[in-house]
Short mmCIF file of C-alpha atoms and ligand atoms in Angstrom, two decimals:
data_model
loop_
_atom_site.label_atom_id
_atom_site.label_comp_id
_atom_site.label_asym_id
_atom_site.label_seq_id
_atom_site.Cartn_x
_atom_site.Cartn_y
_atom_site.Cartn_z
CA MET E 19 27.97 15.77 0.45
CA VAL E 20 24.46 16.28 1.79
CA LYS E 21 24.58 17.19 5.50
CA ARG E 22 20.95 17.37 6.59
CA ILE E 23 17.90 15.48 5.30
CA GLY E 24 14.23 15.25 6.17
CA VAL E 25 11.89 12.27 6.19
CA LEU E 26 8.10 12.30 5.96
CA THR E 27 5.22 9.85 5.58
CA SER E 28 2.28 10.85 3.41
CA GLY E 29 -1.05 9.53 2.12
CA GLY E 30 -2.62 6.40 3.64
CA ASP E 31 -0.39 4.92 6.33
CA ALA E 32 1.06 1.42 5.95
CA PRO E 33 2.68 -1.07 8.33
CA GLY E 34 6.44 -0.87 7.85
CA MET E 35 6.58 2.91 7.48
CA ASN E 36 8.24 3.05 10.91
CA ALA E 37 10.86 0.51 9.86
CA ALA E 38 11.61 2.74 6.86
CA ILE E 39 11.90 5.88 9.05
CA ARG E 40 14.25 3.96 11.35
CA ALA E 41 16.43 2.77 8.47
CA VAL E 42 16.66 6.23 6.91
CA THR E 43 17.58 7.79 10.27
CA ARG E 44 20.18 5.21 11.27
CA VAL E 45 21.86 4.79 7.88
CA ALA E 46 22.04 8.58 7.50
CA ASN E 47 23.33 9.14 11.06
CA SER E 48 26.03 6.50 10.50
CA ALA E 49 27.15 8.46 7.44
CA GLY E 50 27.33 11.69 9.48
CA ILE E 51 24.08 13.11 8.08
CA GLU E 52 21.56 14.81 10.40
CA VAL E 53 17.94 13.74 10.03
CA TYR E 54 14.78 15.76 10.64
CA GLY E 55 11.33 14.22 11.01
CA ILE E 56 8.63 16.14 9.14
CA TYR E 57 5.29 15.45 10.86
CA ASP E 58 1.92 14.88 9.15
CA GLY E 59 3.24 14.65 5.61
CA TYR E 60 3.21 17.72 3.38
CA LEU E 61 0.97 19.50 5.90
CA GLY E 62 3.77 19.48 8.50
CA LEU E 63 6.26 20.47 5.82
CA VAL E 64 4.28 23.57 4.92
CA GLU E 65 3.47 24.45 8.53
CA GLY E 66 7.03 23.81 9.75
CA TYR E 67 6.21 20.93 12.09
CA ILE E 68 9.75 19.59 11.80
CA GLU E 69 11.94 18.16 14.58
CA PRO E 70 15.36 16.47 14.71
CA LEU E 71 15.37 12.65 14.68
CA THR E 72 18.22 10.70 16.20
CA ARG E 73 19.07 6.99 16.53
CA SER E 74 17.38 6.80 19.92
CA ASP E 75 14.19 8.51 18.65
CA VAL E 76 13.70 5.57 16.31
CA SER E 77 14.33 2.86 18.94
CA ASP E 78 11.51 0.40 19.57
CA ILE E 79 9.52 1.31 16.49
CA ILE E 80 10.47 -1.42 14.02
CA ASP E 81 7.59 -3.59 15.20
CA ARG E 82 4.99 -0.82 15.37
CA GLY E 83 2.25 -0.29 12.80
CA GLY E 84 1.21 3.19 11.67
CA THR E 85 3.81 5.93 11.45
CA ILE E 86 5.43 7.79 14.35
CA LEU E 87 5.59 10.86 12.10
CA GLY E 88 1.87 10.85 11.40
CA SER E 89 0.39 11.15 7.93
CA ALA E 90 -2.03 13.49 6.24
CA ARG E 91 -3.51 14.44 2.92
CA LEU E 92 -3.00 18.01 1.72
CA PRO E 93 -4.60 18.44 -1.74
CA GLU E 94 -3.36 22.08 -1.80
CA PHE E 95 0.20 20.77 -2.14
CA LYS E 96 -0.41 20.57 -5.89
CA ASP E 97 -0.21 24.38 -5.90
CA PRO E 98 3.37 25.59 -6.60
CA LYS E 99 2.88 28.43 -4.07
CA VAL E 100 2.15 25.91 -1.32
CA GLN E 101 5.18 23.86 -2.43
CA GLN E 102 7.30 27.02 -2.13
CA ALA E 103 6.09 27.47 1.45
CA GLY E 104 7.36 23.94 2.17
CA ILE E 105 10.68 24.63 0.49
CA HIS E 106 11.02 27.78 2.59
CA GLN E 107 10.57 25.72 5.78
CA LEU E 108 13.31 23.32 4.64
CA LYS E 109 15.75 26.06 3.64
CA LYS E 110 15.22 27.84 6.97
CA ARG E 111 16.53 24.71 8.69
CA GLY E 112 19.26 23.88 6.18
CA ILE E 113 17.49 20.68 5.10
CA GLU E 114 18.74 19.91 1.61
CA ALA E 115 16.89 16.70 0.70
CA VAL E 116 13.84 14.66 1.76
CA VAL E 117 12.84 11.00 1.81
CA VAL E 118 9.10 10.76 1.06
CA ILE E 119 7.41 7.53 2.14
CA GLY E 120 3.98 7.15 0.55
CA GLY E 121 2.02 6.25 -2.56
CA ASP E 122 1.92 7.68 -6.07
CA GLY E 123 0.21 10.91 -4.97
CA SER E 124 3.03 11.51 -2.50
CA TYR E 125 5.51 10.77 -5.30
CA ARG E 126 4.03 13.62 -7.35
CA GLY E 127 4.75 15.97 -4.46
CA ALA E 128 8.30 14.60 -4.22
CA LEU E 129 8.80 15.12 -7.93
CA ALA E 130 7.59 18.72 -7.70
CA LEU E 131 10.05 19.43 -4.85
CA SER E 132 12.91 17.76 -6.74
CA GLU E 133 12.20 19.91 -9.80
CA GLN E 134 12.54 22.96 -7.56
CA GLY E 135 15.96 21.98 -6.24
CA ILE E 136 15.17 19.82 -3.20
CA ASN E 137 16.40 16.29 -3.92
CA CYS E 138 13.66 13.86 -2.94
CA ILE E 139 13.61 10.08 -2.96
CA GLY E 140 10.28 8.22 -2.85
CA LEU E 141 9.79 4.99 -0.92
CA PRO E 142 6.64 2.98 -1.74
CA GLY E 143 4.64 2.95 1.51
CA THR E 144 1.12 1.69 0.83
CA ILE E 145 -0.89 -1.47 1.44
CA ASP E 146 -2.31 -1.27 -2.10
CA ASN E 147 0.76 -2.53 -4.03
CA ASP E 148 -0.27 -0.05 -6.70
CA ILE E 149 3.15 1.40 -7.48
CA THR E 150 4.08 -0.17 -10.76
CA CYS E 151 7.87 0.20 -10.68
CA THR E 152 8.17 -2.17 -7.72
CA ASP E 153 7.14 -5.79 -7.27
CA PHE E 154 6.06 -5.03 -3.69
CA THR E 155 5.26 -1.95 -1.63
CA ILE E 156 5.98 -1.57 2.08
CA GLY E 157 2.83 -2.69 3.95
CA PHE E 158 1.35 -4.97 1.30
CA ASP E 159 2.59 -8.18 2.92
CA THR E 160 1.25 -7.21 6.35
CA ALA E 161 -2.15 -6.22 4.94
CA LEU E 162 -2.26 -9.50 3.01
CA HIS E 163 -1.66 -11.41 6.26
CA THR E 164 -4.53 -9.50 7.88
CA VAL E 165 -6.86 -10.30 4.98
CA VAL E 166 -5.88 -13.96 4.90
CA GLU E 167 -6.42 -14.35 8.64
CA ALA E 168 -9.88 -12.80 8.34
CA VAL E 169 -10.93 -14.82 5.30
CA ASP E 170 -9.77 -18.08 6.93
CA LYS E 171 -12.08 -17.30 9.84
CA LEU E 172 -14.97 -16.42 7.55
CA ARG E 173 -14.54 -19.73 5.74
CA ASP E 174 -15.00 -21.66 9.01
CA THR E 175 -18.35 -20.09 9.77
CA SER E 176 -19.47 -20.02 6.11
CA SER E 177 -18.86 -23.74 5.86
CA SER E 178 -20.93 -24.46 8.98
CA HIS E 179 -23.91 -22.52 7.60
CA HIS E 180 -23.73 -23.23 3.86
CA ARG E 181 -22.97 -19.59 3.24
CA CYS E 182 -21.26 -17.42 0.71
CA SER E 183 -19.02 -14.75 2.24
CA VAL E 184 -18.50 -11.71 0.07
CA VAL E 185 -15.36 -10.06 1.43
CA GLU E 186 -14.45 -6.53 0.36
CA VAL E 187 -10.77 -5.66 0.56
CA MET E 188 -8.90 -2.40 -0.05
CA GLY E 189 -6.64 -1.68 -2.99
CA ASN E 190 -7.44 1.73 -4.44
CA ARG E 191 -8.19 0.46 -7.98
CA CYS E 192 -5.43 -2.15 -7.76
CA GLY E 193 -6.58 -5.77 -7.43
CA ASP E 194 -3.38 -7.20 -5.92
CA LEU E 195 -4.63 -7.56 -2.33
CA ALA E 196 -7.75 -9.37 -3.57
CA LEU E 197 -5.91 -11.63 -6.00
CA TRP E 198 -3.09 -12.60 -3.62
CA ALA E 199 -5.63 -13.21 -0.84
CA GLY E 200 -7.82 -15.23 -3.20
CA ILE E 201 -4.94 -17.54 -4.01
CA ALA E 202 -3.72 -17.75 -0.42
CA CYS E 203 -7.20 -18.52 0.98
CA GLY E 204 -8.46 -20.80 -1.77
CA ALA E 205 -11.34 -18.44 -2.55
CA GLU E 206 -13.92 -19.52 -5.11
CA ILE E 207 -14.11 -16.17 -6.91
CA VAL E 208 -11.93 -13.07 -7.07
CA VAL E 209 -13.26 -9.80 -8.47
CA THR E 210 -10.87 -6.91 -9.10
CA PRO E 211 -10.74 -3.81 -11.29
CA GLN E 212 -8.57 -5.92 -13.58
CA THR E 213 -11.03 -8.86 -13.87
CA GLY E 214 -14.13 -6.66 -14.21
CA PHE E 215 -17.48 -7.55 -12.62
CA GLU E 216 -20.39 -9.23 -14.39
CA GLU E 217 -22.91 -9.74 -11.61
CA THR E 218 -25.05 -12.35 -13.36
CA GLU E 219 -22.00 -14.36 -14.36
CA VAL E 220 -20.71 -14.40 -10.77
CA LEU E 221 -24.13 -15.54 -9.53
CA GLU E 222 -24.17 -18.34 -12.14
CA ARG E 223 -20.72 -19.48 -11.05
CA LEU E 224 -21.83 -19.51 -7.42
CA LYS E 225 -24.80 -21.75 -8.34
CA GLU E 226 -22.33 -24.12 -9.97
CA PHE E 227 -20.20 -24.28 -6.80
CA ASP E 228 -23.34 -25.20 -4.88
CA VAL E 229 -25.12 -27.57 -7.24
CA VAL E 230 -22.32 -29.14 -9.31
CA LYS E 231 -19.30 -28.93 -7.04
CA LYS E 232 -21.39 -29.43 -3.90
CA LYS E 233 -19.39 -26.91 -1.88
CA ARG E 234 -20.46 -26.16 1.70
CA HIS E 235 -19.25 -22.58 1.38
CA ALA E 236 -18.10 -20.04 -1.16
CA ILE E 237 -15.75 -17.13 -0.68
CA VAL E 238 -15.88 -14.16 -3.03
CA VAL E 239 -12.98 -11.73 -2.50
CA ILE E 240 -13.78 -8.43 -4.12
CA SER E 241 -11.80 -5.21 -4.39
CA GLU E 242 -13.31 -2.04 -2.93
CA LYS E 243 -15.20 0.49 -5.07
CA ILE E 244 -16.58 -2.14 -7.49
CA THR E 245 -20.04 -2.81 -6.14
CA ASP E 246 -22.18 -2.51 -3.01
CA VAL E 247 -21.25 -5.77 -1.31
CA ASP E 248 -24.26 -5.76 1.05
CA ALA E 249 -26.65 -5.50 -1.90
CA PHE E 250 -24.70 -8.16 -3.77
CA ALA E 251 -24.79 -10.56 -0.79
CA LYS E 252 -28.60 -10.20 -0.73
CA LYS E 253 -28.71 -11.15 -4.42
CA VAL E 254 -26.59 -14.22 -3.60
CA SER E 255 -29.24 -15.28 -1.05
CA LEU E 256 -32.06 -14.69 -3.54
CA ASN E 257 -30.47 -16.31 -6.59
CA THR E 258 -28.26 -19.16 -5.33
CA GLY E 259 -28.42 -21.98 -2.79
CA PHE E 260 -26.00 -20.13 -0.50
CA SER E 261 -27.10 -17.50 1.98
CA GLY E 262 -24.95 -14.46 1.33
CA ARG E 263 -23.16 -12.37 3.94
CA ALA E 264 -20.98 -9.35 3.27
CA THR E 265 -17.90 -8.36 5.26
CA VAL E 266 -16.05 -5.11 4.61
CA LEU E 267 -12.59 -5.49 6.14
CA GLY E 268 -11.93 -1.74 5.96
CA HIS E 269 -9.19 0.05 7.85
CA VAL E 270 -8.25 -2.97 9.94
CA GLN E 271 -6.14 -3.81 6.87
CA ARG E 272 -4.01 -0.71 7.42
CA GLY E 273 -2.93 -1.50 10.98
CA GLY E 274 -0.91 -4.03 12.90
CA SER E 275 2.69 -4.95 13.47
CA PRO E 276 4.54 -5.25 10.16
CA THR E 277 5.56 -8.73 9.01
CA PRO E 278 9.29 -9.58 8.94
CA GLN E 279 9.11 -9.29 5.14
CA ASP E 280 7.82 -5.71 5.34
CA ARG E 281 10.38 -4.78 8.02
CA VAL E 282 13.27 -6.08 5.92
CA LEU E 283 11.91 -4.52 2.72
CA ALA E 284 11.51 -1.15 4.45
CA SER E 285 15.03 -1.37 5.87
CA ARG E 286 16.57 -2.21 2.50
CA MET E 287 14.65 0.57 0.77
CA GLY E 288 15.49 3.11 3.49
CA GLU E 289 19.18 2.30 3.07
CA LYS E 290 18.95 2.78 -0.70
CA ALA E 291 17.22 6.15 -0.33
CA VAL E 292 20.05 7.51 1.82
CA ASP E 293 22.72 6.09 -0.49
CA LEU E 294 21.09 7.89 -3.44
CA LEU E 295 20.96 11.19 -1.56
CA ILE E 296 24.62 10.79 -0.57
CA GLN E 297 25.40 10.49 -4.30
CA GLY E 298 23.51 13.74 -4.88
CA ILE E 299 20.66 11.98 -6.69
CA GLY E 300 17.03 13.11 -6.35
CA GLY E 301 13.74 12.76 -8.22
CA GLN E 302 13.93 8.97 -8.02
CA CYS E 303 11.89 6.30 -6.28
CA VAL E 304 13.04 3.02 -4.85
CA GLY E 305 11.59 -0.37 -5.73
CA ILE E 306 12.29 -4.07 -5.55
CA LYS E 307 12.47 -6.10 -8.75
CA ASP E 308 13.41 -9.79 -8.70
CA ASN E 309 14.62 -9.26 -5.12
CA GLN E 310 17.05 -6.51 -6.18
CA ILE E 311 16.61 -3.01 -4.76
CA ILE E 312 16.42 -0.58 -7.67
CA ALA E 313 15.84 3.13 -8.28
CA VAL E 314 13.76 4.63 -11.11
CA PRO E 315 13.11 8.30 -11.99
CA ILE E 316 9.74 9.22 -10.41
CA LYS E 317 8.60 10.68 -13.73
CA GLU E 318 9.08 7.34 -15.47
CA ALA E 319 7.67 5.35 -12.56
CA LEU E 320 4.40 7.27 -12.64
CA ASP E 321 3.94 6.43 -16.33
CA ILE E 322 4.45 2.65 -16.11
CA PRO E 323 1.06 0.99 -16.78
CA ARG E 324 -0.38 -1.36 -14.18
CA SER E 325 0.15 -5.06 -14.91
CA SER E 326 -2.98 -7.09 -15.62
CA ARG E 327 -1.51 -9.88 -13.40
CA LYS E 328 -2.55 -12.33 -16.10
CA LYS E 329 -0.28 -15.16 -14.95
CA LEU E 330 -1.48 -14.97 -11.35
CA GLN E 331 -5.09 -14.66 -12.46
CA ASP E 332 -4.62 -17.73 -14.69
CA LEU E 333 -3.13 -19.59 -11.73
CA PHE E 334 -6.12 -18.63 -9.59
CA ASP E 335 -8.50 -19.90 -12.29
CA ARG E 336 -6.65 -23.23 -12.53
CA LEU E 337 -6.73 -23.72 -8.76
CA VAL E 338 -10.49 -23.28 -8.35
P1 ADP Z 407 -0.80 8.33 -1.76
O1 ADP Z 407 0.50 9.00 -1.61
O2 ADP Z 407 -0.99 7.21 -0.79
O3 ADP Z 407 -1.13 7.96 -3.19
P2 ADP Z 407 -2.59 10.64 -2.03
O4 ADP Z 407 -2.89 10.38 -3.46
O5 ADP Z 407 -3.71 11.04 -1.13
O6 ADP Z 407 -1.94 9.37 -1.31
O7 ADP Z 407 -1.45 11.74 -1.98
C1 ADP Z 407 -0.87 12.13 -0.75
C2 ADP Z 407 -0.53 13.59 -0.79
O8 ADP Z 407 0.44 13.83 -1.82
C3 ADP Z 407 -1.67 14.52 -1.16
O9 ADP Z 407 -2.53 14.79 -0.06
C4 ADP Z 407 -0.93 15.75 -1.60
O10 ADP Z 407 -0.46 16.45 -0.46
C5 ADP Z 407 0.27 15.15 -2.32
N1 ADP Z 407 0.02 15.12 -3.76
C6 ADP Z 407 -0.85 14.32 -4.44
N2 ADP Z 407 -0.86 14.61 -5.75
C7 ADP Z 407 0.01 15.64 -5.93
C8 ADP Z 407 0.45 16.41 -7.06
N3 ADP Z 407 -0.02 16.19 -8.30
N4 ADP Z 407 1.37 17.37 -6.85
C9 ADP Z 407 1.86 17.62 -5.62
N5 ADP Z 407 1.48 16.93 -4.52
C10 ADP Z 407 0.57 15.96 -4.66
O1 F6P Z 408 -4.16 3.86 -0.15
C1 F6P Z 408 -4.48 3.14 1.00
C2 F6P Z 408 -5.97 3.08 1.19
O2 F6P Z 408 -6.23 2.34 2.37
C3 F6P Z 408 -6.78 2.52 0.02
O3 F6P Z 408 -6.74 1.12 -0.04
C4 F6P Z 408 -8.14 3.07 0.31
O4 F6P Z 408 -8.88 3.21 -0.88
C5 F6P Z 408 -7.85 4.43 0.92
O5 F6P Z 408 -6.50 4.38 1.37
C6 F6P Z 408 -8.74 4.79 2.07
O6 F6P Z 408 -8.44 6.09 2.44
P1 F6P Z 408 -8.86 6.77 3.83
O7 F6P Z 408 -7.93 6.27 4.86
O8 F6P Z 408 -8.72 8.21 3.57
O9 F6P Z 408 -10.26 6.32 4.12
#
């Protein structure tokens, strides 16, 4: 059986990563497996920034945002020579397997290591919910809470001033944060990479909310990287009865204490990762489907197309 494993966090951090690190460490320790923390993602792997992690090292972190291991992006890790340098660091320490907590880019690194004999298990740590083999990623629920809290506040002031708030949320080409927040906040319009963006059509709909529906405010939740929200808010002021204001929520969405849902999800997924490694399985990633914790080969997971979220989008449209 595997005797020594590593754990690392990679890519954009997400609330709940610490709960996952804690679960991996404690479940592994209970099974007699030693755990090593690999700092700063693949960068620390390659540079050998690797230290033992024990039960007490992961005390008092379940409620903390960010990641105690640090995270980084190392584009050079795509190079097999750089991967070999990482494998060398692991072998030097007798580390046979690694739990990689991150997004799909991090999964590609985990797959490359697995194909070279280091069993890796991926855990979906990202606020974007853009990993298609799982219903939810670790961090999505917490980020959604942050967005909802902010939009609720924006609605108060928008209503007082007959304004339209254009709120840009993160998502990295996945519209889930925007769509879920739109439903949870009762937004008037949601724009995501999946809905597309027709500027004139959105402006026409806003006029309707003002003139026909006589709304005091309008909230447009829009995914990042679709349009310049400041410029769009100015067009709202020029073309509709609302005065437009743009708010970019930005990295505030990545921080904060994880919600109970994210803590429990991270703990369940961390447990599954260790159980797979105990069985000698690697090259897989963990997900949750219909509230069951599952494992899928990373290769397959990376090929699953993103859902259009048609049912949820239809629900949003019926609620407006
Ligand atoms: P995320 O994991 O959140 O999607 P990135 O896409 O930035 O974030 O990926 C995180 C890291 O994973 C990268 O900086 C790189 O070190 C590693 N990575 C990304 N793509 C690959 C790849 N094709 N092969 C090996 N490693 C990769
Ligand atoms: O993947 C998480 C995420 O926050 C995305 O939503 C966003 O596009 C990106 O990371 C921002 O990256 P950075 O932290 O490098 O600015």
